[in-house]
Coordinates of C-alpha atoms in Angstrom, one line a residue:
X1 CA 9.5 26.4 6.3
X2 CA 6.8 23.9 5.6
X3 CA 3.1 24.9 6.2
X4 CA 2.0 22.7 9.0
X5 CA -1.7 21.8 9.2
X6 CA -3.5 19.6 11.8
X7 CA -7.1 20.7 11.3
X8 CA -8.9 18.4 8.7
X9 CA -11.0 21.2 7.0
X10 CA -7.9 23.4 6.5
X11 CA -6.1 20.2 5.1
X12 CA -8.9 19.6 2.8
X13 CA -9.1 23.2 1.5
X14 CA -5.3 23.2 1.0
X15 CA -5.0 19.9 -0.9
X16 CA -8.1 20.9 -3.0
X17 CA -6.3 24.0 -4.0
X18 CA -3.0 22.2 -4.9
X19 CA -4.7 19.6 -7.0
X20 CA -6.6 22.4 -8.8
X21 CA -3.4 24.3 -9.6
X22 CA -1.2 21.4 -10.8
X23 CA -1.2 19.4 -14.0
X24 CA 0.8 16.2 -13.1
X25 CA -0.1 15.3 -9.6
X26 CA 1.0 11.9 -8.1
X27 CA -0.2 10.3 -4.9
X28 CA 2.4 7.9 -3.1
X29 CA 0.6 6.0 -0.3
X30 CA 1.0 3.5 2.4
X31 CA -0.8 1.4 5.0
X32 CA -2.4 4.5 6.7
X33 CA -4.5 5.1 3.6
X34 CA -6.4 2.0 4.5
X35 CA -6.8 2.2 8.2
X36 CA -10.2 3.9 8.0
X37 CA -11.2 0.8 5.9
X38 CA -10.6 -1.3 8.9
X39 CA -7.2 -2.8 7.7
X40 CA -4.5 -2.3 10.3
X41 CA -1.2 -0.7 9.6
X42 CA 2.1 -2.0 10.6
X43 CA 3.9 0.4 13.0
X44 CA 1.4 2.2 15.0
X45 CA 0.5 1.3 18.4
X46 CA -2.2 -1.0 17.4
X47 CA -0.2 -2.2 14.3
X48 CA 0.8 -5.5 13.2
X49 CA 4.2 -5.2 14.5
X50 CA 3.0 -4.6 18.1
X51 CA 0.9 -7.8 18.2
X52 CA 2.2 -11.1 19.5
X53 CA 2.5 -14.1 17.1
X54 CA 4.4 -17.4 17.3
X55 CA 7.1 -15.7 15.0
X56 CA 7.8 -12.1 14.2
X57 CA 5.6 -10.7 11.3
X58 CA 8.6 -9.8 9.3
X59 CA 9.7 -13.3 9.6
X60 CA 6.4 -14.9 8.6
X61 CA 6.2 -12.4 5.5
X62 CA 9.6 -13.5 4.2
X63 CA 10.3 -15.5 1.2
X64 CA 12.4 -18.0 3.1
X65 CA 9.5 -18.5 5.6
X66 CA 7.1 -19.0 2.7
X67 CA 9.4 -21.8 1.4
X68 CA 10.4 -23.4 4.8
X69 CA 6.9 -23.1 6.7
X70 CA 4.3 -22.8 4.0
X71 CA 1.4 -23.9 6.2
X72 CA 2.2 -21.3 8.8
X73 CA 2.7 -18.7 6.1
X74 CA -0.7 -19.2 4.7
X75 CA -2.4 -19.4 8.1
X76 CA -0.9 -15.9 8.8
X77 CA -1.4 -14.6 5.4
X78 CA -5.2 -15.4 5.2
X79 CA -5.8 -14.2 8.8
X80 CA -3.9 -10.8 8.6
X81 CA -3.0 -9.9 5.2
X82 CA -6.3 -10.4 3.2
X83 CA -9.3 -8.3 4.1
X84 CA -12.0 -9.4 1.6
X85 CA -14.8 -7.4 3.6
X86 CA -12.9 -4.0 3.4
X87 CA -14.3 -1.2 1.3
X88 CA -12.7 1.9 -0.1
X89 CA -12.8 4.9 2.2
X90 CA -12.9 8.6 1.4
X91 CA -9.3 8.9 0.4
X92 CA -9.4 6.1 -1.9
X93 CA -12.6 7.6 -3.7
X94 CA -11.5 11.1 -3.8
X95 CA -8.2 9.9 -5.6
X96 CA -10.3 8.0 -8.0
X97 CA -12.3 11.0 -8.6
X98 CA -9.2 13.2 -9.0
X99 CA -7.8 10.7 -11.6
X100 CA -11.2 10.7 -13.5
X101 CA -11.3 14.5 -13.7
X102 CA -7.5 14.7 -14.9
X103 CA -6.2 16.2 -11.8
X104 CA -4.1 13.2 -10.7
X105 CA -1.8 11.2 -13.0
X106 CA -1.4 8.0 -10.9
X107 CA -1.3 6.3 -7.6
X108 CA 1.9 4.8 -6.3
X109 CA 1.0 2.5 -3.4
X110 CA 2.7 0.2 -1.0
X111 CA -0.5 -1.4 -0.2
X112 CA -1.6 -4.7 -1.4
X113 CA -5.3 -4.5 -0.5
X114 CA -6.6 -3.5 -4.0
X115 CA -8.7 -0.8 -2.6
X116 CA -7.6 2.0 -4.9
X117 CA -8.7 0.0 -7.9
X118 CA -12.0 -1.0 -6.0
X119 CA -12.6 2.8 -5.6
X120 CA -12.1 3.3 -9.4
X121 CA -8.5 4.3 -9.9
X122 CA -7.0 3.0 -13.2
X123 CA -3.3 3.9 -13.3
X124 CA -2.0 2.2 -10.0
X125 CA 1.6 1.1 -9.5
X126 CA 1.5 -1.6 -6.8
X127 CA 4.9 -1.7 -5.5
X128 CA 4.2 -4.6 -3.1
X129 CA 1.9 -6.6 -5.5
X130 CA -1.7 -7.5 -4.5
X131 CA -3.5 -10.2 -2.5
X132 CA -6.0 -10.3 -5.4
X133 CA -3.5 -12.2 -7.5
X134 CA -2.2 -15.7 -6.4
X135 CA 0.0 -17.4 -9.0
X136 CA 0.8 -21.1 -9.5
X137 CA 4.4 -21.5 -9.6
X138 CA 4.0 -24.6 -12.0
X139 CA 1.8 -23.3 -14.7
X140 CA 1.3 -19.7 -14.0
X141 CA -2.5 -19.9 -13.4
X142 CA -3.8 -16.9 -11.4
X143 CA -6.5 -17.3 -8.7
X144 CA -8.2 -14.5 -6.7
X145 CA -8.1 -13.9 -2.9
X146 CA -11.5 -15.4 -2.5
X147 CA -10.2 -18.6 -4.0
X148 CA -7.2 -18.9 -1.5
X149 CA -9.4 -17.9 1.5
X150 CA -12.4 -20.3 0.4
X151 CA -13.4 -23.1 2.7
X152 CA -11.7 -25.6 0.5
X153 CA -8.4 -24.0 1.1
X154 CA -8.8 -22.1 4.4
X155 CA -6.2 -24.4 5.9
X156 CA -2.9 -25.5 4.8
X157 CA -1.2 -24.8 1.5
X158 CA -3.4 -24.3 -1.6
X159 CA -2.4 -26.0 -4.7
X160 CA -3.3 -25.5 -8.2
X161 CA -6.2 -27.5 -9.4
X162 CA -4.9 -27.5 -12.9
X163 CA -1.5 -28.8 -12.4
X164 CA -0.9 -29.5 -8.7
X165 CA 1.7 -26.7 -8.3
X166 CA 2.2 -24.6 -5.3
X167 CA 0.5 -21.3 -5.1
X168 CA 2.3 -18.1 -4.2
X169 CA 0.6 -14.8 -3.6
X170 CA 1.6 -12.1 -5.9
X171 CA 2.9 -10.0 -3.2
X172 CA 6.5 -8.9 -2.7
X173 CA 7.8 -10.6 0.5
X174 CA 10.8 -9.7 2.5
X175 CA 13.9 -10.9 0.8
X176 CA 12.3 -10.4 -2.6
X177 CA 12.8 -7.6 -5.3
X178 CA 10.2 -5.1 -6.4
X179 CA 8.8 -5.8 -9.8
X180 CA 11.0 -3.8 -12.4
X181 CA 8.2 -2.8 -14.7
X182 CA 6.1 -1.4 -11.7
X183 CA 9.1 0.2 -10.3
X184 CA 10.0 1.9 -13.6
X185 CA 6.6 3.1 -14.0
X186 CA 6.3 4.5 -10.6
X187 CA 9.7 6.3 -10.8
X188 CA 8.7 7.9 -14.3
X189 CA 5.4 9.2 -13.0
X190 CA 7.1 10.6 -9.8
X191 CA 10.0 12.2 -11.9
X192 CA 7.4 13.9 -14.3
X193 CA 5.2 15.1 -11.4
X194 CA 4.7 18.7 -10.5
X195 CA 2.8 17.9 -7.3
X196 CA 3.6 14.8 -5.1
X197 CA 1.3 14.1 -2.1
X198 CA 2.6 11.5 0.1
X199 CA 0.1 9.8 2.5
X200 CA -0.3 7.3 5.3
X201 CA 3.2 6.0 5.3
X202 CA 6.2 6.2 7.6
X203 CA 8.7 6.3 4.8
X204 CA 11.0 4.0 6.4
X205 CA 10.3 0.8 4.1
X206 CA 12.9 0.7 1.2
X207 CA 13.3 0.7 -1.6
X208 CA 9.7 2.0 -1.9
X209 CA 10.5 5.1 0.3
X210 CA 13.5 6.0 -1.8
X211 CA 11.2 6.6 -4.8
X212 CA 10.3 10.0 -3.5
X213 CA 13.9 11.2 -4.2
X214 CA 12.8 11.2 -7.9
X215 CA 10.4 14.1 -7.4
X216 CA 11.6 17.4 -9.0
X217 CA 8.3 19.2 -9.0
X218 CA 6.8 22.2 -7.4
X219 CA 5.1 21.0 -4.3
X220 CA 5.8 18.1 -1.9
X221 CA 2.9 17.3 0.7
X222 CA 3.1 14.8 3.4
X223 CA -0.1 13.4 5.1
X224 CA 0.7 11.3 8.0
X225 CA -0.2 11.3 11.6
X226 CA 3.4 10.8 12.8
X227 CA 6.7 12.5 11.7
X228 CA 8.5 10.9 8.9
X229 CA 12.2 11.1 7.8
X230 CA 11.4 13.2 4.8
X231 CA 9.3 16.0 6.7
X232 CA 12.2 18.3 6.3
X233 CA 11.8 18.2 2.5
X234 CA 8.0 18.9 2.5
X235 CA 6.3 22.2 1.4
X236 CA 3.1 21.2 3.4
X237 CA 2.9 18.8 6.3
X238 CA -0.6 17.4 7.3
X239 CA -1.0 15.5 10.6
X240 CA -4.7 14.8 10.6
X241 CA -6.6 11.6 9.5
X242 CA -6.0 11.2 5.8
X243 CA -9.5 10.3 5.0
X244 CA -10.7 13.4 6.5
X245 CA -8.1 15.4 4.7
X246 CA -9.2 14.1 1.5
X247 CA -12.9 15.1 2.2
X248 CA -13.3 17.7 -0.5

């Protein structure tokens, strides 16, 4: 029977104890980690999938839509997927502190916002890529998010100034496979972990959600406001705000 916690102070106390008593902890996170930073998630009541657009978000974030409607793709991508003003919240900062102290091996994230690195985390497996890398499909030159969103490129499809080639964000779109090196690194760390803390994710997006099946350690913790399909496997279920749960 899982320990169920909904009080933030109790959640912080339990998490602090678990990180302090394990040697190879890994954090696996999703969109809910960044909501306290002002970045909306996808599936909550106010999430991206409940907003009205000309096309469904899952269509606009597909590889085929990028190829067939590049102007519409980049319009949506700049407005809804890039948040240059977002700052790390308490959860990001605490995870970076835990890594720096040796209490956390790595972060495995489904997010593309780069906030874990901005907070100071070093070993971050970005399963779905990052908005902070935008790659020319012609010559391979890499441009940051500020360049893609600059006034010069704020409309239409950005092209590489070096060769004129098309630019593609280094994010995993629908219909695309995860990067194999990132996937293998994440699986290795999860398989070696003695503590896995899952936070801010509905655990319904595959193949990312399937990575948790590689965990064979002592304690599995899920920190999420809503139930997930993997709650039955957890040792601890925390249903409060994740930024408050990591305030220790």
